[in-house]
mmCIF file of C-alpha atoms in Angstrom:
data_model
loop_
_atom_site.group_PDB
_atom_site.id
_atom_site.type_symbol
_atom_site.label_atom_id
_atom_site.label_comp_id
_atom_site.label_asym_id
_atom_site.label_seq_id
_atom_site.Cartn_x
_atom_site.Cartn_y
_atom_site.Cartn_z
ATOM 1 C CA MET A 15 -13.936 -16.966 -22.664
ATOM 2 C CA GLU A 16 -12.998 -13.427 -21.613
ATOM 3 C CA ASP A 17 -14.843 -13.860 -18.321
ATOM 4 C CA ILE A 18 -12.812 -16.997 -17.608
ATOM 5 C CA LEU A 19 -9.577 -15.229 -18.506
ATOM 6 C CA ARG A 20 -10.468 -12.206 -16.372
ATOM 7 C CA ALA A 21 -11.217 -14.492 -13.430
ATOM 8 C CA ALA A 22 -7.835 -16.162 -13.982
ATOM 9 C CA VAL A 23 -6.143 -12.746 -13.811
ATOM 10 C CA PHE A 24 -7.858 -11.979 -10.501
ATOM 11 C CA ALA A 25 -6.916 -15.396 -9.118
ATOM 12 C CA TRP A 26 -3.288 -14.969 -10.185
ATOM 13 C CA LEU A 27 -3.111 -11.529 -8.560
ATOM 14 C CA ASN A 28 -4.553 -12.923 -5.358
ATOM 15 C CA GLU A 29 -1.908 -15.644 -5.358
ATOM 16 C CA GLN A 30 0.925 -13.147 -5.889
ATOM 17 C CA VAL A 31 -0.299 -10.780 -3.172
ATOM 18 C CA ASN A 32 -0.562 -13.680 -0.730
ATOM 19 C CA LYS A 33 2.917 -14.857 -1.682
ATOM 20 C CA ILE A 34 4.834 -11.586 -2.101
ATOM 21 C CA GLY A 35 2.791 -8.911 -0.370
ATOM 22 C CA ALA A 36 0.621 -5.956 -1.303
ATOM 23 C CA VAL A 37 3.252 -4.317 -3.546
ATOM 24 C CA LEU A 38 4.096 -6.106 -6.787
ATOM 25 C CA PRO A 39 7.143 -5.462 -9.002
ATOM 26 C CA GLY A 40 6.577 -3.980 -12.441
ATOM 27 C CA ASP A 41 8.633 -6.642 -14.232
ATOM 28 C CA MET A 42 6.377 -9.343 -12.839
ATOM 29 C CA LEU A 43 3.238 -7.542 -13.983
ATOM 30 C CA ARG A 44 4.638 -6.778 -17.429
ATOM 31 C CA ASN A 45 5.623 -10.423 -17.780
ATOM 32 C CA GLY A 46 2.245 -11.574 -16.463
ATOM 33 C CA PHE A 47 1.390 -15.248 -16.467
ATOM 34 C CA VAL A 48 0.633 -18.055 -18.895
ATOM 35 C CA PHE A 49 -2.983 -19.098 -19.368
ATOM 36 C CA ARG A 50 -3.819 -21.885 -21.824
ATOM 37 C CA ASN A 51 -0.429 -21.553 -23.499
ATOM 38 C CA GLU A 52 -0.708 -17.781 -23.935
ATOM 39 C CA ARG A 53 1.105 -15.126 -21.940
ATOM 40 C CA ILE A 54 -1.110 -12.466 -20.368
ATOM 41 C CA PRO A 55 0.735 -9.240 -19.396
ATOM 42 C CA LEU A 56 -1.126 -7.167 -16.812
ATOM 43 C CA ILE A 57 0.403 -3.738 -17.487
ATOM 44 C CA SER A 58 2.183 -1.920 -20.292
ATOM 45 C CA GLN A 59 3.535 1.553 -21.010
ATOM 46 C CA SER A 60 -0.053 2.686 -21.471
ATOM 47 C CA GLY A 61 -2.093 3.339 -18.343
ATOM 48 C CA ILE A 62 -5.090 1.698 -20.016
ATOM 49 C CA TRP A 63 -4.075 -1.830 -20.908
ATOM 50 C CA LYS A 64 -5.914 -4.339 -23.093
ATOM 51 C CA PRO A 65 -3.950 -7.506 -23.859
ATOM 52 C CA LYS A 66 -4.503 -9.032 -27.290
ATOM 53 C CA GLN A 67 -6.593 -11.820 -25.755
ATOM 54 C CA PHE A 68 -9.315 -9.301 -24.854
ATOM 55 C CA LYS A 69 -11.543 -7.989 -27.609
ATOM 56 C CA SER A 70 -12.675 -4.506 -26.601
ATOM 57 C CA THR A 71 -12.264 -3.981 -22.847
ATOM 58 C CA PRO A 72 -9.062 -3.456 -20.839
ATOM 59 C CA ILE A 73 -7.847 -5.702 -18.068
ATOM 60 C CA SER A 74 -6.236 -2.903 -16.065
ATOM 61 C CA ILE A 75 -5.923 0.833 -15.523
ATOM 62 C CA THR A 76 -2.920 2.415 -13.823
ATOM 63 C CA SER A 77 -2.240 5.663 -11.972
ATOM 64 C CA LYS A 78 1.286 6.845 -11.223
ATOM 65 C CA LYS A 79 2.180 9.167 -8.388
ATOM 66 C CA ASP A 80 4.199 11.452 -10.659
ATOM 67 C CA GLY A 81 2.478 10.527 -13.907
ATOM 68 C CA PRO A 82 1.319 12.888 -16.675
ATOM 69 C CA TYR A 83 -2.360 12.566 -15.723
ATOM 70 C CA PHE A 84 -3.824 13.793 -12.458
ATOM 71 C CA ASP A 85 -6.302 11.246 -11.132
ATOM 72 C CA THR A 86 -8.360 12.373 -8.180
ATOM 73 C CA HIS A 87 -11.468 11.412 -6.234
ATOM 74 C CA THR A 88 -14.887 12.859 -5.545
ATOM 75 C CA GLU A 89 -16.486 13.641 -2.204
ATOM 76 C CA ASN A 90 -18.722 10.634 -2.811
ATOM 77 C CA GLY A 91 -15.741 8.287 -2.755
ATOM 78 C CA TYR A 92 -15.200 7.625 -6.467
ATOM 79 C CA LEU A 93 -11.931 7.709 -8.381
ATOM 80 C CA ILE A 94 -11.851 10.122 -11.334
ATOM 81 C CA TYR A 95 -9.580 8.455 -13.873
ATOM 82 C CA LYS A 96 -8.269 10.594 -16.717
ATOM 83 C CA TYR A 97 -8.517 9.626 -20.377
ATOM 84 C CA CYS A 98 -5.410 8.986 -22.416
ATOM 85 C CA GLY A 99 -4.871 12.214 -24.353
ATOM 86 C CA PRO A 100 -7.355 14.883 -25.473
ATOM 87 C CA ASP A 101 -9.425 12.784 -27.888
ATOM 88 C CA PRO A 102 -12.449 11.049 -26.283
ATOM 89 C CA ASP A 103 -12.564 8.658 -29.250
ATOM 90 C CA TYR A 104 -8.954 7.588 -29.017
ATOM 91 C CA ARG A 105 -8.675 3.788 -29.001
ATOM 92 C CA ASP A 106 -7.774 3.384 -25.310
ATOM 93 C CA ASN A 107 -10.556 5.734 -24.260
ATOM 94 C CA ARG A 108 -13.035 3.683 -26.263
ATOM 95 C CA TYR A 109 -11.865 0.655 -24.285
ATOM 96 C CA LEU A 110 -12.767 2.478 -21.069
ATOM 97 C CA ARG A 111 -16.162 3.404 -22.485
ATOM 98 C CA GLU A 112 -16.860 -0.195 -23.429
ATOM 99 C CA ALA A 113 -15.895 -1.371 -19.933
ATOM 100 C CA TRP A 114 -18.389 1.165 -18.546
ATOM 101 C CA ARG A 115 -21.111 0.091 -20.985
ATOM 102 C CA THR A 116 -20.698 -3.603 -20.175
ATOM 103 C CA GLY A 117 -19.980 -3.271 -16.451
ATOM 104 C CA THR A 118 -16.732 -5.200 -16.882
ATOM 105 C CA PRO A 119 -14.561 -5.558 -13.740
ATOM 106 C CA LEU A 120 -10.984 -4.304 -14.007
ATOM 107 C CA VAL A 121 -7.765 -4.172 -12.005
ATOM 108 C CA TYR A 122 -6.624 -0.774 -10.739
ATOM 109 C CA PHE A 123 -2.873 -0.404 -10.189
ATOM 110 C CA TYR A 124 -1.397 2.490 -8.242
ATOM 111 C CA SER A 125 2.344 3.056 -8.736
ATOM 112 C CA HIS A 126 3.775 4.993 -5.793
ATOM 113 C CA ARG A 127 7.327 4.792 -7.170
ATOM 114 C CA PRO A 128 8.950 3.456 -10.339
ATOM 115 C CA SER A 129 8.223 -0.191 -11.077
ATOM 116 C CA ARG A 130 6.280 -0.793 -7.845
ATOM 117 C CA TYR A 131 2.519 -1.289 -8.014
ATOM 118 C CA ILE A 132 -0.293 -1.686 -5.507
ATOM 119 C CA PRO A 133 -3.189 -3.641 -7.061
ATOM 120 C CA PHE A 134 -6.895 -3.238 -6.333
ATOM 121 C CA TRP A 135 -9.534 -5.464 -7.875
ATOM 122 C CA PRO A 136 -12.257 -5.766 -8.933
ATOM 123 C CA VAL A 137 -13.076 -2.157 -9.770
ATOM 124 C CA LYS A 138 -15.781 -0.920 -12.134
ATOM 125 C CA ILE A 139 -16.264 2.151 -14.285
ATOM 126 C CA VAL A 140 -19.635 3.615 -13.320
ATOM 127 C CA ALA A 141 -19.697 6.743 -15.507
ATOM 128 C CA ASP A 142 -18.105 8.006 -18.706
ATOM 129 C CA ASN A 143 -17.305 11.731 -18.749
ATOM 130 C CA PRO A 144 -16.080 12.742 -22.225
ATOM 131 C CA GLU A 145 -16.700 16.406 -21.444
ATOM 132 C CA THR A 146 -13.972 16.265 -18.769
ATOM 133 C CA LEU A 147 -11.868 13.623 -20.536
ATOM 134 C CA SER A 148 -12.339 11.175 -17.681
ATOM 135 C CA CYS A 149 -14.330 8.272 -16.341
ATOM 136 C CA THR A 150 -15.602 7.567 -12.842
ATOM 137 C CA VAL A 151 -14.367 4.403 -11.141
ATOM 138 C CA ASP A 152 -15.898 2.664 -8.131
ATOM 139 C CA ILE A 153 -13.143 0.976 -6.135
ATOM 140 C CA GLN A 154 -15.330 0.254 -3.109
ATOM 141 C CA ALA A 155 -15.459 -3.508 -3.644
ATOM 142 C CA ALA A 156 -11.688 -3.699 -4.108
ATOM 143 C CA SER A 157 -11.078 -2.443 -0.581
ATOM 144 C CA ARG A 158 -12.474 -5.721 0.749
ATOM 145 C CA ILE A 159 -9.263 -7.366 -0.360
ATOM 146 C CA PHE A 160 -7.376 -5.410 2.265
ATOM 147 C CA SER A 161 -9.748 -4.865 5.174
ATOM 148 C CA PRO A 162 -12.818 -7.125 5.278
ATOM 149 C CA GLU A 163 -13.346 -6.402 8.961
ATOM 150 C CA ILE A 164 -13.728 -2.674 8.319
ATOM 151 C CA LEU A 165 -15.950 -3.157 5.303
ATOM 152 C CA SER A 166 -18.174 -5.577 7.187
ATOM 153 C CA GLY A 167 -18.674 -2.840 9.743
ATOM 154 C CA ALA A 168 -19.405 -0.350 6.987
ATOM 155 C CA SER A 169 -21.993 -2.723 5.536
ATOM 156 C CA ILE A 170 -24.077 -2.301 8.661
ATOM 157 C CA VAL A 171 -24.256 1.405 7.902
ATOM 158 C CA ALA A 172 -25.246 0.684 4.310
ATOM 159 C CA ASP A 173 -28.084 -1.589 5.436
ATOM 160 C CA ALA A 174 -29.497 1.405 7.232
ATOM 161 C CA GLY A 175 -29.890 3.164 3.887
ATOM 162 C CA GLN A 176 -26.649 5.117 4.017
ATOM 163 C CA SER A 177 -24.726 3.627 1.089
ATOM 164 C CA LEU A 178 -23.034 6.974 0.463
ATOM 165 C CA ILE A 179 -21.423 6.823 3.903
ATOM 166 C CA MET A 180 -20.227 3.299 3.198
ATOM 167 C CA ARG A 181 -18.698 4.311 -0.121
ATOM 168 C CA LYS A 182 -16.895 7.311 1.353
ATOM 169 C CA TYR A 183 -15.721 5.177 4.272
ATOM 170 C CA ALA A 184 -14.503 2.440 1.951
ATOM 171 C CA PHE A 185 -12.710 4.882 -0.310
ATOM 172 C CA ALA A 186 -11.015 6.526 2.662
ATOM 173 C CA GLU A 187 -9.860 3.080 3.747
ATOM 174 C CA VAL A 188 -8.454 2.389 0.277
ATOM 175 C CA ARG A 189 -6.554 5.684 0.278
ATOM 176 C CA HIS A 190 -5.214 4.967 3.771
ATOM 177 C CA ARG A 191 -4.187 1.489 2.687
ATOM 178 C CA ILE A 192 -2.367 2.866 -0.352
ATOM 179 C CA HIS A 193 -0.411 5.245 1.882
ATOM 180 C CA GLN A 194 0.473 2.524 4.384
ATOM 181 C CA VAL A 195 1.453 -0.074 1.785
ATOM 182 C CA ALA A 196 3.587 2.482 -0.049
ATOM 183 C CA PHE A 197 5.134 3.569 3.262
ATOM 184 C CA ARG A 198 6.099 0.012 4.158
ATOM 185 C CA ASP A 199 7.596 -0.564 0.733
ATOM 186 C CA LEU A 200 9.661 2.633 0.882
ATOM 187 C CA VAL A 201 10.929 2.015 4.420
ATOM 188 C CA LEU A 202 11.794 -1.660 3.978
ATOM 189 C CA THR A 203 13.577 -0.887 0.718
ATOM 190 C CA ALA A 204 15.640 1.855 2.403
ATOM 191 C CA TYR A 205 16.666 -0.590 5.148
ATOM 192 C CA LYS A 206 17.278 -3.402 2.640
ATOM 193 C CA GLU A 207 14.490 -5.474 4.213
ATOM 194 C CA SER A 208 16.311 -5.781 7.517
ATOM 195 C CA CYS A 209 15.322 -4.964 11.101
ATOM 196 C CA ALA A 210 17.130 -1.816 12.248
ATOM 197 C CA LEU A 211 17.674 -3.398 15.690
ATOM 198 C CA CYS A 212 18.356 -7.101 15.234
ATOM 199 C CA LYS A 213 19.156 -7.419 11.486
ATOM 200 C CA LEU A 214 16.382 -9.968 10.872
ATOM 201 C CA ARG A 215 15.985 -10.205 7.096
ATOM 202 C CA HIS A 216 12.666 -11.995 6.627
ATOM 203 C CA ALA A 217 10.425 -9.407 4.956
ATOM 204 C CA GLU A 218 7.266 -11.223 6.005
ATOM 205 C CA LEU A 219 8.294 -10.628 9.639
ATOM 206 C CA LEU A 220 9.131 -6.941 9.172
ATOM 207 C CA ASP A 221 7.008 -3.817 9.598
ATOM 208 C CA ALA A 222 7.463 -0.150 8.823
ATOM 209 C CA ALA A 223 7.056 1.480 12.226
ATOM 210 C CA HIS A 224 5.989 5.115 12.404
ATOM 211 C CA ILE A 225 8.171 7.327 14.584
ATOM 212 C CA ILE A 226 5.325 9.839 14.814
ATOM 213 C CA ALA A 227 1.885 8.247 14.471
ATOM 214 C CA ASP A 228 0.155 8.937 11.168
ATOM 215 C CA SER A 229 -2.751 10.501 13.048
ATOM 216 C CA GLU A 230 -0.486 13.226 14.483
ATOM 217 C CA ALA A 231 1.217 16.294 13.030
ATOM 218 C CA GLY A 232 4.494 15.201 11.493
ATOM 219 C CA GLY A 233 3.221 11.663 10.949
ATOM 220 C CA GLU A 234 3.498 11.687 7.170
ATOM 221 C CA PRO A 235 4.185 8.313 5.481
ATOM 222 C CA ILE A 236 7.762 9.156 4.460
ATOM 223 C CA VAL A 237 10.962 7.175 4.964
ATOM 224 C CA GLN A 238 12.341 9.709 7.455
ATOM 225 C CA ASN A 239 9.350 9.037 9.712
ATOM 226 C CA GLY A 240 9.855 5.296 9.630
ATOM 227 C CA LEU A 241 11.925 2.464 11.052
ATOM 228 C CA SER A 242 12.192 -1.022 9.628
ATOM 229 C CA LEU A 243 11.539 -3.284 12.611
ATOM 230 C CA CYS A 244 10.726 -6.936 13.111
ATOM 231 C CA LYS A 245 7.294 -7.511 14.576
ATOM 232 C CA ILE A 246 8.592 -8.018 18.122
ATOM 233 C CA HIS A 247 10.676 -4.848 18.097
ATOM 234 C CA HIS A 248 7.873 -2.923 16.394
ATOM 235 C CA ALA A 249 5.504 -3.885 19.196
ATOM 236 C CA ALA A 250 8.160 -3.016 21.795
ATOM 237 C CA PHE A 251 8.705 0.379 20.150
ATOM 238 C CA ASP A 252 4.981 1.122 19.960
ATOM 239 C CA LYS A 253 4.515 0.198 23.642
ATOM 240 C CA ASN A 254 7.535 2.272 24.723
ATOM 241 C CA ILE A 255 9.440 -0.774 25.923
ATOM 242 C CA ILE A 256 12.173 0.360 23.544
ATOM 243 C CA GLY A 257 13.063 3.952 22.661
ATOM 244 C CA VAL A 258 15.476 5.507 20.181
ATOM 245 C CA THR A 259 17.388 8.704 20.975
ATOM 246 C CA PRO A 260 17.926 11.479 18.411
ATOM 247 C CA ASP A 261 21.495 10.161 18.161
ATOM 248 C CA TYR A 262 20.153 6.758 17.085
ATOM 249 C CA GLU A 263 20.965 4.980 20.343
ATOM 250 C CA VAL A 264 18.557 2.244 21.418
ATOM 251 C CA LYS A 265 17.282 2.396 24.990
ATOM 252 C CA VAL A 266 15.358 -0.307 26.834
ATOM 253 C CA ARG A 267 13.023 0.638 29.669
ATOM 254 C CA GLU A 268 14.590 0.179 33.139
ATOM 255 C CA ASP A 269 11.929 -2.170 34.493
ATOM 256 C CA ILE A 270 12.404 -4.440 31.469
ATOM 257 C CA LEU A 271 16.171 -4.490 32.027
ATOM 258 C CA GLU A 272 15.625 -5.651 35.607
ATOM 259 C CA GLU A 273 13.301 -8.519 34.704
ATOM 260 C CA ILE A 274 14.468 -12.117 34.744
ATOM 261 C CA ASP A 275 12.899 -14.372 32.140
ATOM 262 C CA GLY A 276 13.800 -16.568 29.200
ATOM 263 C CA PRO A 277 16.222 -16.050 26.292
ATOM 264 C CA MET A 278 13.764 -13.972 24.250
ATOM 265 C CA LEU A 279 13.715 -11.272 26.908
ATOM 266 C CA LYS A 280 17.469 -11.451 27.464
ATOM 267 C CA TYR A 281 18.641 -11.517 23.858
ATOM 268 C CA GLY A 282 15.645 -10.091 22.030
ATOM 269 C CA LEU A 283 15.048 -7.032 24.218
ATOM 270 C CA GLN A 284 17.578 -6.471 27.020
ATOM 271 C CA ALA A 285 20.563 -6.999 24.709
ATOM 272 C CA MET A 286 19.352 -4.142 22.499
ATOM 273 C CA ASN A 287 20.043 -1.557 25.214
ATOM 274 C CA GLY A 288 22.841 0.814 24.218
ATOM 275 C CA LYS A 289 23.089 -0.447 20.652
ATOM 276 C CA THR A 290 23.217 1.932 17.720
ATOM 277 C CA LEU A 291 20.376 1.798 15.225
ATOM 278 C CA ILE A 292 21.328 0.149 11.934
ATOM 279 C CA LEU A 293 20.743 2.984 9.462
ATOM 280 C CA PRO A 294 19.980 3.008 5.728
ATOM 281 C CA LYS A 295 22.891 3.360 3.333
ATOM 282 C CA GLN A 296 21.488 6.615 1.953
ATOM 283 C CA LYS A 297 21.751 9.394 4.531
ATOM 284 C CA LYS A 298 18.646 11.066 3.082
ATOM 285 C CA ASP A 299 16.679 8.046 4.339
ATOM 286 C CA TRP A 300 17.912 8.254 7.935
ATOM 287 C CA PRO A 301 15.267 8.853 10.625
ATOM 288 C CA ASP A 302 14.490 12.511 11.204
ATOM 289 C CA LYS A 303 16.170 13.660 14.437
ATOM 290 C CA GLU A 304 13.373 16.058 15.397
ATOM 291 C CA ARG A 305 10.790 13.306 15.091
ATOM 292 C CA LEU A 306 12.991 10.966 17.132
ATOM 293 C CA GLU A 307 13.379 13.654 19.809
ATOM 294 C CA LYS A 308 9.617 14.088 20.047
ATOM 295 C CA ARG A 309 9.053 10.344 20.235
ATOM 296 C CA TYR A 310 11.886 9.802 22.735
ATOM 297 C CA CYS A 311 10.307 12.372 25.062
ATOM 298 C CA LEU A 312 7.223 10.139 25.204
ATOM 299 C CA PHE A 313 9.434 7.147 25.977
ATOM 300 C CA LYS A 314 11.089 9.014 28.874
ATOM 301 C CA LEU A 315 7.691 9.900 30.322
ATOM 302 C CA VAL A 316 6.895 6.190 30.569
ATOM 303 C CA VAL A 317 10.304 5.433 32.090
#
């Protein structure tokens, strides 16, 4: 029965991620869903959560960015998840130990800001470490949810007898995904899920564009390094068809302005020239002028 219920939890999460996106609201997870006339919450105040329908193993574990416990990872690509409190035999810690003993799959939630959660599943506890008040969690399989094409490539490496490389690669991908999903959530929230150029308000058609690429110095995943752009304007920004000055003025490349084509070119791109960027309500969330200056210099080189 528990296996069926756990599978139902995974299926429900998959449905919500497909419907809403990779970041789920806390109220939704606390409310959970109804299965066979019983409500199944997926999180609670405790980071280690076992609903009453489960006998001795949790359904989820949660890390919070600014939480009381410092969860980290090993060089081998495992998550080190901290016990609840200093007693290894505390009830919640026994739940973790039982999940390790039975090899039970869990959901791992990462909360990058209050009441916003990024889910990963299935994850498994592969070691219990009472001496360090922690357990070791393998989240390698969960990364397939987000990037099957990368993991399929990593599998080729594993077939060559280098499973450690695959695990480290997969874990790095999970960490990168967490940063990018959190970045998108922060940026789109700051811009009230609206394109900063054209005001489009369909979240599924919006991206968080980096001003400075995340691979470069200054490319941190913070709101001030981001712009909320629709997919067309994001692509135009990335390809230097559109630039933004440090004074938040939108510029369109000269050769694009001189083209003659259909209404998408005329109204979607050319009409943006000279407009002022639509900025977040909170000034602290406005794009960083120094980053814009650096990026605009690249745009001018192309022009």
